[in-house]
Amino acid sequence: MDVRAAVAFEAGKPLEVTTVQLEGPKEGEVMVEVKATGICHTDEFTLSGADPEGIFPSILGHEGAGVVVEVGPGVKSLKKGDHVIPLYTPECRECPSCLSQKTNLCTAIRSTQGQGLMPDGTSRFSLDGKPLHHYMGTSTFANFTVLPEIAVAKVREDAPFDKICYIGCGVTTGIGAVIHTAKVEEGATAVVFGLGGIGLNVIQGLRLAGADMIIGVDLNNSKKEWGERFGMTHFVNPKEIGEDIVPYLVNLTKRGADQIGGADYTFDCTGNVTVMRQALECAHRGWGQSVVIGVAPAGAEISTRPFQLVTGRTWKGTAFGGARGRTDVPKIVEWYMDGKIEIDPMITHTLSLDEINKGFDLMHAGESIRSVVVY
Ligand code: NAD
Ligand code: 022
Ligand code: ZN
């Protein structure tokens, strides 16, 4: 069938909105009418050509929400009419990783997903008879897409698509990093580096977890108001403190009789490897945990003195906030609908598909927290 899509034909070129062909779902697959999609950094990273694993031509987008319109043979967990969020981290519940209960990184369709293909090794999208690649297993920059059943979370039907699409990446990543990866407890102290679409969700996750001191760090002073809006208690602009950021933060977090200082939990939401080191080193001696969320440029490396780890700090990372998509995403939708978390104010721009390139411009200019395309 004919669908409308923003196609990434070539690295470094804007997306082209055009009509493409989509084949129906095969065994174990479903077709979803995408109602809304967020525009996230990874889409930009791939489109720019900086992603060495980027494949062209392809249909990008990984932060969507929509409705199942057709199910392929053998599909059991979904039916026509179900409201869903596509998952770039699937959950098969059968592979060694899913069964381990120790990771959310399901391996069932990992290799084909990375090659821009469906699990049978082919693509459902084409243009003039030539295949177009899928992206992150989701391809939400099209008004219809085909997904493996295991890469779809069924959610409640009264939730608005133009808001819950953000749960498909940013919201779950930020809140999940706090709850699943760091397992922050009530009364904790935390530092969040980078107050963008991810960092603000880390902040609201920390508020939800009952953290006492939530320090936000950003080079951009306009982020102070944003952070406070979601529960940040202190703001630091590293350019304005007149000393190194690490000793400054260690001093700011001094509590208790020993007055050692350092945060219980720190989060990198910048993707900058220098910031990742700062985040580790301002974690508390003996128990501080630092979580890397930001995706660094291709080939970048992190460094610190091993003494930082020997003295009890832990360096970890997270993909999709450690969330098991089919299990945890519906719960986050519930939290949003129950008012436990906020999404609406972070969606600063709503665009039509024809305006999608404007979403990338807003991201480059640092003017948006999140832009959402509504079909
Ligand atoms: P964003 O551009 O909206 O926000 C980044 C913020 O960091 C900005 O406010 C910027 O001013 C600030 N910043 C930049 N350099 C800084 C520095 N040196 N010190 C302090 N602040 C600094 O980006 P985002 O959408 O919030 O995404 C953040 C990162 O998270 C990206 O690298 C993205 O790819 C990554 N991400 C990872 C996952 C995952 O599963 N691990 C999922 C989604 C996004
Ligand atoms: C989403 N991300 C950044 C912004 N929005 C993002 C990027 C990469 C990952 C997670 C989130 C990620 C971390 C670890 C992996 N990926 C590898 C997972 C694995 O190998 O099992 C990752 C994912 C998907 C893809 C590439 C890398 C892809 O589909 N191309 C989850
Ligand atoms: Zn994303």
CSV table of C-alpha atoms and ligand atoms in Angstrom, one decimal:
chain,number,residue,atom,x,y,z
A,1,MET,CA,0.0,0.0,0.0
A,2,ASP,CA,1.0,3.7,-0.4
A,3,VAL,CA,2.2,5.4,2.8
A,4,ARG,CA,3.6,8.9,3.5
A,5,ALA,CA,7.1,8.9,4.8
A,6,ALA,CA,10.1,11.2,5.4
A,7,VAL,CA,12.9,9.3,3.7
A,8,ALA,CA,16.6,9.7,4.5
A,9,PHE,CA,18.1,9.2,1.0
A,10,GLU,CA,21.6,10.3,1.8
A,11,ALA,CA,23.7,11.3,4.8
A,12,GLY,CA,23.8,15.0,5.4
A,13,LYS,CA,20.8,15.8,3.3
A,14,PRO,CA,17.4,16.8,4.7
A,15,LEU,CA,14.6,14.2,4.8
A,16,GLU,CA,12.3,14.1,1.8
A,17,VAL,CA,8.6,13.6,2.4
A,18,THR,CA,7.2,11.4,-0.2
A,19,THR,CA,4.9,8.4,-0.9
A,20,VAL,CA,6.5,5.0,-0.5
A,21,GLN,CA,5.2,1.4,-0.6
A,22,LEU,CA,4.7,-0.7,2.5
A,23,GLU,CA,4.0,-4.5,2.4
A,24,GLY,CA,1.7,-6.1,4.9
A,25,PRO,CA,2.9,-7.9,8.0
A,26,LYS,CA,4.4,-11.3,7.6
A,27,GLU,CA,4.5,-14.1,10.3
A,28,GLY,CA,4.9,-12.7,13.8
A,29,GLU,CA,4.6,-9.1,12.6
A,30,VAL,CA,2.0,-6.3,12.8
A,31,MET,CA,1.2,-3.2,10.8
A,32,VAL,CA,0.8,0.0,12.9
A,33,GLU,CA,-0.7,3.3,11.9
A,34,VAL,CA,1.7,5.7,13.4
A,35,LYS,CA,-0.3,8.7,14.9
A,36,ALA,CA,2.7,10.7,16.3
A,37,THR,CA,6.5,10.5,16.6
A,38,GLY,CA,9.1,12.4,18.5
A,39,ILE,CA,12.3,13.5,16.9
A,40,CYS,CA,15.3,12.3,18.9
A,41,HIS,CA,19.1,12.8,18.8
A,42,THR,CA,19.8,9.4,17.4
A,43,ASP,CA,17.7,10.2,14.3
A,44,GLU,CA,19.9,13.3,13.8
A,45,PHE,CA,23.1,11.4,14.5
A,46,THR,CA,22.2,8.9,11.8
A,47,LEU,CA,20.9,11.5,9.3
A,48,SER,CA,24.1,13.6,9.7
A,49,GLY,CA,26.3,10.8,8.6
A,50,ALA,CA,28.2,10.7,11.9
A,51,ASP,CA,26.8,7.3,12.7
A,52,PRO,CA,29.1,4.7,11.2
A,53,GLU,CA,26.3,2.2,11.3
A,54,GLY,CA,23.8,4.4,9.5
A,55,ILE,CA,22.2,2.8,6.4
A,56,PHE,CA,20.7,4.7,3.5
A,57,PRO,CA,18.2,5.1,2.0
A,58,SER,CA,16.1,4.5,5.1
A,59,ILE,CA,13.1,5.6,7.1
A,60,LEU,CA,14.2,6.9,10.4
A,61,GLY,CA,12.2,7.6,13.6
A,62,HIS,CA,12.1,5.5,16.8
A,63,GLU,CA,9.8,7.4,19.2
A,64,GLY,CA,6.3,6.7,18.0
A,65,ALA,CA,2.8,5.8,19.1
A,66,GLY,CA,-0.1,4.5,17.1
A,67,VAL,CA,-2.8,1.8,16.4
A,68,VAL,CA,-2.5,-1.8,15.2
A,69,VAL,CA,-4.3,-2.0,11.8
A,70,GLU,CA,-3.4,-5.5,10.7
A,71,VAL,CA,-1.7,-8.6,12.3
A,72,GLY,CA,0.3,-11.2,10.5
A,73,PRO,CA,0.0,-15.0,11.0
A,74,GLY,CA,0.8,-16.3,14.4
A,75,VAL,CA,0.5,-13.0,16.3
A,76,LYS,CA,-1.1,-13.7,19.7
A,77,SER,CA,-0.4,-10.8,21.9
A,78,LEU,CA,-1.9,-8.0,19.7
A,79,LYS,CA,-5.0,-7.4,17.7
A,80,LYS,CA,-6.4,-4.8,15.3
A,81,GLY,CA,-7.3,-1.6,17.2
A,82,ASP,CA,-4.8,-2.0,20.0
A,83,HIS,CA,-3.0,1.2,20.9
A,84,VAL,CA,0.8,0.7,20.9
A,85,ILE,CA,4.3,2.1,21.3
A,86,PRO,CA,7.0,0.7,19.0
A,87,LEU,CA,10.1,-0.6,20.8
A,88,TYR,CA,13.7,-0.2,19.5
A,89,THR,CA,14.7,-2.5,22.4
A,90,PRO,CA,12.3,-5.5,21.9
A,91,GLU,CA,11.4,-8.0,24.6
A,92,CYS,CA,10.9,-11.6,23.4
A,93,ARG,CA,10.9,-13.1,26.9
A,94,GLU,CA,12.6,-16.2,25.4
A,95,CYS,CA,16.2,-15.3,24.6
A,96,PRO,CA,19.0,-15.9,27.1
A,97,SER,CA,19.1,-12.1,27.8
A,98,CYS,CA,15.4,-11.8,28.5
A,99,LEU,CA,15.4,-15.0,30.6
A,100,SER,CA,18.4,-13.8,32.6
A,101,GLN,CA,16.3,-11.1,34.2
A,102,LYS,CA,19.6,-9.2,34.4
A,103,THR,CA,19.3,-7.0,31.2
A,104,ASN,CA,16.8,-5.5,28.9
A,105,LEU,CA,19.0,-6.0,25.8
A,106,CYS,CA,16.9,-8.7,24.1
A,107,THR,CA,18.9,-10.5,21.4
A,108,ALA,CA,16.1,-12.1,19.4
A,109,ILE,CA,16.2,-9.8,16.4
A,110,ARG,CA,19.4,-7.9,17.1
A,111,SER,CA,21.4,-8.6,14.0
A,112,THR,CA,18.7,-7.9,11.4
A,113,GLN,CA,17.5,-4.8,13.3
A,114,GLY,CA,21.1,-3.4,13.1
A,115,GLN,CA,21.1,-4.1,9.3
A,116,GLY,CA,17.8,-2.2,8.8
A,117,LEU,CA,15.9,-5.3,8.0
A,118,MET,CA,12.9,-7.2,9.4
A,119,PRO,CA,13.7,-10.5,11.2
A,120,ASP,CA,13.3,-12.5,7.9
A,121,GLY,CA,16.1,-10.5,6.4
A,122,THR,CA,13.9,-8.4,4.1
A,123,SER,CA,12.4,-4.9,4.1
A,124,ARG,CA,8.7,-4.0,4.0
A,125,PHE,CA,9.3,-0.5,2.7
A,126,SER,CA,10.2,0.2,-1.0
A,127,LEU,CA,10.2,3.0,-3.5
A,128,ASP,CA,9.9,2.4,-7.2
A,129,GLY,CA,10.6,-1.3,-6.5
A,130,LYS,CA,13.8,-0.7,-4.6
A,131,PRO,CA,13.9,-1.5,-0.9
A,132,LEU,CA,14.2,1.2,1.7
A,133,HIS,CA,15.8,0.2,5.0
A,134,HIS,CA,14.0,0.1,8.4
A,135,TYR,CA,15.7,2.0,11.3
A,136,MET,CA,16.1,0.8,14.9
A,137,GLY,CA,13.4,-1.7,14.1
A,138,THR,CA,10.8,1.0,14.3
A,139,SER,CA,10.8,3.5,11.3
A,140,THR,CA,8.2,5.9,12.8
A,141,PHE,CA,8.8,8.7,10.3
A,142,ALA,CA,6.1,7.0,8.1
A,143,ASN,CA,2.3,7.1,8.8
A,144,PHE,CA,2.3,3.3,8.7
A,145,THR,CA,5.1,0.9,9.7
A,146,VAL,CA,5.5,-2.9,10.1
A,147,LEU,CA,7.0,-4.2,13.4
A,148,PRO,CA,7.8,-7.5,14.9
A,149,GLU,CA,5.3,-8.5,17.6
A,150,ILE,CA,8.0,-8.6,20.2
A,151,ALA,CA,8.9,-4.9,19.4
A,152,VAL,CA,5.5,-3.6,20.3
A,153,ALA,CA,4.1,-2.5,23.7
A,154,LYS,CA,0.3,-2.4,24.1
A,155,VAL,CA,-0.8,0.6,26.1
A,156,ARG,CA,-4.1,1.9,27.4
A,157,GLU,CA,-6.4,3.5,24.8
A,158,ASP,CA,-7.3,6.8,26.5
A,159,ALA,CA,-3.6,8.0,26.4
A,160,PRO,CA,-2.9,10.8,23.8
A,161,PHE,CA,-0.6,9.7,21.0
A,162,ASP,CA,1.0,13.1,20.7
A,163,LYS,CA,2.3,12.9,24.2
A,164,ILE,CA,3.0,9.2,24.9
A,165,CYS,CA,5.1,8.8,21.7
A,166,TYR,CA,7.9,10.4,23.9
A,167,ILE,CA,7.7,7.3,26.2
A,168,GLY,CA,9.0,5.4,23.2
A,169,CYS,CA,12.5,6.8,24.0
A,170,GLY,CA,13.2,9.9,26.0
A,171,VAL,CA,10.8,9.5,29.0
A,172,THR,CA,11.5,5.8,29.5
A,173,THR,CA,15.3,6.3,29.1
A,174,GLY,CA,15.5,9.1,31.7
A,175,ILE,CA,13.1,7.7,34.3
A,176,GLY,CA,14.3,4.2,33.7
A,177,ALA,CA,17.9,5.2,34.3
A,178,VAL,CA,16.9,6.3,37.8
A,179,ILE,CA,14.5,3.5,38.6
A,180,HIS,CA,15.9,0.4,36.8
A,181,THR,CA,19.6,1.2,36.3
A,182,ALA,CA,20.6,3.2,39.4
A,183,LYS,CA,17.7,2.1,41.7
A,184,VAL,CA,17.7,5.4,43.5
A,185,GLU,CA,16.3,5.3,47.0
A,186,GLU,CA,14.4,7.9,49.0
A,187,GLY,CA,16.6,10.7,50.5
A,188,ALA,CA,19.4,10.2,48.0
A,189,THR,CA,21.6,13.0,46.5
A,190,ALA,CA,22.0,13.2,42.7
A,191,VAL,CA,23.7,15.2,40.0
A,192,VAL,CA,22.3,15.3,36.5
A,193,PHE,CA,24.7,16.6,33.7
A,194,GLY,CA,22.8,18.0,30.7
A,195,LEU,CA,19.2,19.2,31.1
A,196,GLY,CA,17.8,18.3,27.7
A,197,GLY,CA,15.0,15.9,26.7
A,198,ILE,CA,16.8,13.1,28.6
A,199,GLY,CA,18.2,15.0,31.6
A,200,LEU,CA,14.8,16.5,32.5
A,201,ASN,CA,13.3,13.1,32.6
A,202,VAL,CA,16.1,11.9,34.9
A,203,ILE,CA,15.2,14.8,37.1
A,204,GLN,CA,11.5,13.9,37.2
A,205,GLY,CA,12.5,10.2,37.8
A,206,LEU,CA,14.6,11.4,40.8
A,207,ARG,CA,11.7,13.4,42.2
A,208,LEU,CA,9.5,10.3,41.8
A,209,ALA,CA,12.1,8.1,43.6
A,210,GLY,CA,12.1,10.7,46.5
A,211,ALA,CA,15.7,12.0,46.1
A,212,ASP,CA,16.4,14.9,48.5
A,213,MET,CA,19.0,16.9,46.6
A,214,ILE,CA,18.8,17.0,42.8
A,215,ILE,CA,21.6,19.1,41.3
A,216,GLY,CA,21.3,19.9,37.6
A,217,VAL,CA,24.4,20.9,35.6
A,218,ASP,CA,24.2,22.7,32.2
A,219,LEU,CA,26.2,25.2,30.2
A,220,ASN,CA,22.9,26.9,29.2
A,221,ASN,CA,21.4,29.1,32.0
A,222,SER,CA,17.9,28.8,30.4
A,223,LYS,CA,17.9,25.2,31.6
A,224,LYS,CA,17.7,26.4,35.2
A,225,GLU,CA,14.0,27.1,35.0
A,226,TRP,CA,13.4,23.9,33.0
A,227,GLY,CA,15.1,21.8,35.7
A,228,GLU,CA,13.2,23.5,38.6
A,229,ARG,CA,9.9,22.8,36.8
A,230,PHE,CA,10.6,19.0,37.2
A,231,GLY,CA,12.1,18.9,40.7
A,232,MET,CA,15.7,20.1,40.4
A,233,THR,CA,16.8,21.6,43.8
A,234,HIS,CA,20.1,23.2,42.7
A,235,PHE,CA,21.5,24.5,39.4
A,236,VAL,CA,25.2,24.8,38.4
A,237,ASN,CA,26.6,26.4,35.3
A,238,PRO,CA,30.2,25.1,35.1
A,239,LYS,CA,31.2,28.3,33.2
A,240,GLU,CA,30.1,30.5,36.1
A,241,ILE,CA,31.6,28.9,39.2
A,242,GLY,CA,35.2,30.0,38.9
A,243,GLU,CA,36.6,26.6,39.8
A,244,ASP,CA,36.6,23.0,38.5
A,245,ILE,CA,33.2,21.4,38.5
A,246,VAL,CA,34.2,18.2,40.3
A,247,PRO,CA,35.5,19.8,43.6
A,248,TYR,CA,32.6,22.3,43.4
A,249,LEU,CA,30.0,19.5,43.3
A,250,VAL,CA,31.8,17.4,45.9
A,251,ASN,CA,31.7,20.4,48.2
A,252,LEU,CA,28.0,21.1,47.5
A,253,THR,CA,27.1,17.5,48.4
A,254,LYS,CA,28.9,17.4,51.7
A,255,ARG,CA,26.5,15.8,54.3
A,256,GLY,CA,26.9,13.9,57.5
A,257,ALA,CA,29.6,13.8,60.1
A,258,ASP,CA,32.5,12.8,57.9
A,259,GLN,CA,31.9,15.7,55.4
A,260,ILE,CA,33.4,13.7,52.6
A,261,GLY,CA,31.1,14.9,49.9
A,262,GLY,CA,30.1,13.4,46.5
A,263,ALA,CA,26.7,12.4,45.2
A,264,ASP,CA,25.0,9.0,45.8
A,265,TYR,CA,24.1,8.9,42.1
A,266,THR,CA,25.2,10.9,39.0
A,267,PHE,CA,23.9,10.8,35.4
A,268,ASP,CA,25.6,11.9,32.1
A,269,CYS,CA,22.9,13.1,29.7
A,270,THR,CA,25.3,14.9,27.4
A,271,GLY,CA,27.2,12.2,25.4
A,272,ASN,CA,30.4,14.2,26.1
A,273,VAL,CA,33.2,12.0,27.4
A,274,THR,CA,34.8,14.8,29.5
A,275,VAL,CA,31.4,15.2,31.3
A,276,MET,CA,31.2,11.4,31.8
A,277,ARG,CA,34.5,11.6,33.7
A,278,GLN,CA,33.3,14.5,35.8
A,279,ALA,CA,30.1,12.6,36.6
A,280,LEU,CA,32.1,9.6,37.8
A,281,GLU,CA,34.5,11.7,39.9
A,282,CYS,CA,31.8,13.6,41.7
A,283,ALA,CA,30.1,10.4,42.8
A,284,HIS,CA,30.6,9.6,46.5
A,285,ARG,CA,33.7,7.7,47.6
A,286,GLY,CA,32.7,4.1,48.7
A,287,TRP,CA,29.3,3.9,47.1
A,288,GLY,CA,28.6,6.5,44.5
A,289,GLN,CA,27.2,5.2,41.2
A,290,SER,CA,27.5,7.1,37.9
A,291,VAL,CA,25.3,6.2,35.0
A,292,VAL,CA,26.2,6.9,31.4
A,293,ILE,CA,23.1,7.7,29.3
A,294,GLY,CA,24.5,10.0,26.7
A,295,VAL,CA,25.7,8.4,23.4
A,296,ALA,CA,29.2,9.6,22.6
A,297,PRO,CA,30.5,10.3,19.1
A,298,ALA,CA,31.8,7.2,17.1
A,299,GLY,CA,35.1,6.0,18.4
A,300,ALA,CA,35.2,8.2,21.5
A,301,GLU,CA,36.8,6.8,24.7
A,302,ILE,CA,36.3,7.4,28.4
A,303,SER,CA,39.1,7.7,30.9
A,304,THR,CA,39.6,8.1,34.7
A,305,ARG,CA,42.2,7.0,37.3
A,306,PRO,CA,41.4,3.4,38.4
A,307,PHE,CA,41.7,4.7,41.9
A,308,GLN,CA,38.3,6.3,41.4
A,309,LEU,CA,36.8,2.8,41.1
A,310,VAL,CA,39.1,1.2,43.7
A,311,THR,CA,37.7,3.6,46.1
A,312,GLY,CA,34.2,2.3,45.6
A,313,ARG,CA,32.6,4.3,42.8
A,314,THR,CA,30.7,2.4,40.1
A,315,TRP,CA,30.5,3.3,36.4
A,316,LYS,CA,27.6,1.9,34.6
A,317,GLY,CA,25.6,2.6,31.4
A,318,THR,CA,22.0,2.2,30.3
A,319,ALA,CA,20.1,1.5,27.1
A,320,PHE,CA,16.4,2.6,27.0
A,321,GLY,CA,16.7,3.1,30.8
A,322,GLY,CA,17.1,-0.6,31.4
A,323,ALA,CA,13.3,-0.9,30.7
A,324,ARG,CA,11.8,-4.2,29.4
A,325,GLY,CA,9.7,-2.6,26.7
A,326,ARG,CA,6.5,-4.8,26.7
A,327,THR,CA,6.5,-5.0,30.5
A,328,ASP,CA,7.6,-1.5,31.6
A,329,VAL,CA,6.4,0.9,28.9
A,330,PRO,CA,2.6,0.3,29.6
A,331,LYS,CA,3.4,1.1,33.3
A,332,ILE,CA,5.0,4.4,32.4
A,333,VAL,CA,1.9,5.3,30.3
A,334,GLU,CA,-0.1,4.6,33.5
A,335,TRP,CA,2.1,6.9,35.5
A,336,TYR,CA,1.6,9.6,33.0
A,337,MET,CA,-2.2,9.2,32.9
A,338,ASP,CA,-2.3,9.1,36.8
A,339,GLY,CA,-0.3,12.4,36.9
A,340,LYS,CA,2.8,10.8,38.6
A,341,ILE,CA,5.0,12.1,35.8
A,342,GLU,CA,4.6,15.0,33.4
A,343,ILE,CA,5.2,15.0,29.6
A,344,ASP,CA,3.2,17.8,28.1
A,345,PRO,CA,5.4,20.8,29.0
A,346,MET,CA,8.5,19.0,27.5
A,347,ILE,CA,6.9,18.8,24.1
A,348,THR,CA,7.8,22.3,23.0
A,349,HIS,CA,7.0,22.0,19.3
A,350,THR,CA,4.3,20.1,17.3
A,351,LEU,CA,4.8,19.7,13.6
A,352,SER,CA,3.2,18.2,10.5
A,353,LEU,CA,5.2,15.5,8.6
A,354,ASP,CA,5.9,18.1,5.9
A,355,GLU,CA,7.6,20.3,8.5
A,356,ILE,CA,9.8,17.4,9.9
A,357,ASN,CA,13.1,19.0,8.9
A,358,LYS,CA,12.2,22.0,11.0
A,359,GLY,CA,12.3,19.6,14.0
A,360,PHE,CA,16.0,18.9,13.2
A,361,ASP,CA,16.7,22.7,12.9
A,362,LEU,CA,15.1,23.3,16.3
A,363,MET,CA,17.3,20.6,17.8
A,364,HIS,CA,20.4,22.1,16.3
A,365,ALA,CA,19.5,25.5,17.6
A,366,GLY,CA,18.9,24.1,21.1
A,367,GLU,CA,15.4,25.7,21.0
A,368,SER,CA,13.4,22.6,21.6
A,369,ILE,CA,13.2,20.0,24.4
A,370,ARG,CA,11.1,17.7,22.2
A,371,SER,CA,9.5,18.2,18.8
A,372,VAL,CA,6.7,15.9,17.9
A,373,VAL,CA,5.3,15.2,14.4
A,374,VAL,CA,1.6,14.5,14.4
A,375,TYR,CA,0.3,12.6,11.3
B,1,NAD,P1,19.8,17.6,24.4
B,1,NAD,O1,20.7,18.2,23.3
B,1,NAD,O2,18.4,18.0,24.4
B,1,NAD,O3,20.4,18.0,25.8
B,1,NAD,C1,21.8,18.0,26.1
B,1,NAD,C2,22.1,19.1,27.2
B,1,NAD,O4,23.4,19.0,27.6
B,1,NAD,C3,21.9,20.5,26.6
B,1,NAD,O5,21.0,21.2,27.5
B,1,NAD,C4,23.3,21.1,26.7
B,1,NAD,O6,23.3,22.5,27.0
B,1,NAD,C5,23.9,20.3,27.8
B,1,NAD,N1,25.4,20.2,27.7
B,1,NAD,C6,26.2,20.1,26.6
B,1,NAD,N2,27.5,20.0,27.0
B,1,NAD,C7,27.5,20.1,28.3
B,1,NAD,C8,28.6,20.2,29.3
B,1,NAD,N3,29.9,20.1,28.9
B,1,NAD,N4,28.3,20.3,30.6
B,1,NAD,C9,27.0,20.4,31.0
B,1,NAD,N5,25.9,20.4,30.1
B,1,NAD,C10,26.2,20.2,28.8
B,1,NAD,O7,20.0,16.0,24.3
B,1,NAD,P2,19.0,14.9,24.9
B,1,NAD,O8,17.9,14.6,24.0
B,1,NAD,O9,18.7,15.2,26.3
B,1,NAD,O10,20.0,13.6,24.8
B,1,NAD,C11,21.1,13.5,25.7
B,1,NAD,C12,21.9,12.3,25.3
B,1,NAD,O11,21.3,11.1,25.6
B,1,NAD,C13,22.3,12.2,23.8
B,1,NAD,O12,23.6,11.8,23.7
B,1,NAD,C14,21.4,11.1,23.3
B,1,NAD,O13,21.9,10.4,22.2
B,1,NAD,C15,21.4,10.2,24.6
B,1,NAD,N6,20.3,9.1,24.7
B,1,NAD,C16,20.7,7.9,25.1
B,1,NAD,C17,19.7,6.9,25.3
B,1,NAD,C18,20.1,5.6,25.9
B,1,NAD,O14,19.3,4.6,25.8
B,1,NAD,N7,21.3,5.4,26.4
B,1,NAD,C19,18.4,7.1,24.9
B,1,NAD,C20,18.0,8.4,24.5
B,1,NAD,C21,19.0,9.4,24.3
B,2,022,C1,18.0,6.4,21.5
B,2,022,N1,19.3,6.2,21.7
B,2,022,C2,19.9,7.4,21.7
B,2,022,C3,18.9,8.3,21.5
B,2,022,N2,17.8,7.7,21.4
B,2,022,C4,19.9,5.0,21.9
B,2,022,C5,21.0,4.6,21.0
B,2,022,C6,21.6,3.4,21.2
B,2,022,C7,21.2,2.5,22.2
B,2,022,C8,20.1,2.9,23.0
B,2,022,C9,19.5,4.1,22.8
B,2,022,C10,21.9,1.3,22.4
B,2,022,C11,22.6,1.0,23.5
B,2,022,C12,23.1,-0.3,23.3
B,2,022,C13,22.7,-0.7,22.1
B,2,022,N3,22.0,0.3,21.5
B,2,022,C14,23.0,-2.0,21.5
B,2,022,C15,22.0,-3.0,21.9
B,2,022,C16,22.4,-4.4,21.5
B,2,022,O1,23.4,-4.6,20.8
B,2,022,O2,21.7,-5.3,22.0
B,2,022,C17,21.4,0.2,20.2
B,2,022,C18,20.0,-0.1,20.1
B,2,022,C19,19.4,-0.2,18.8
B,2,022,C20,20.2,0.0,17.7
B,2,022,C21,21.6,0.3,17.8
B,2,022,C22,22.1,0.4,19.1
B,2,022,C23,19.6,-0.1,16.3
B,2,022,O3,18.5,-0.6,16.2
B,2,022,N4,20.3,0.3,15.3
B,2,022,C24,19.1,-0.4,21.3
B,3,ZN,ZN,15.9,8.4,21.1
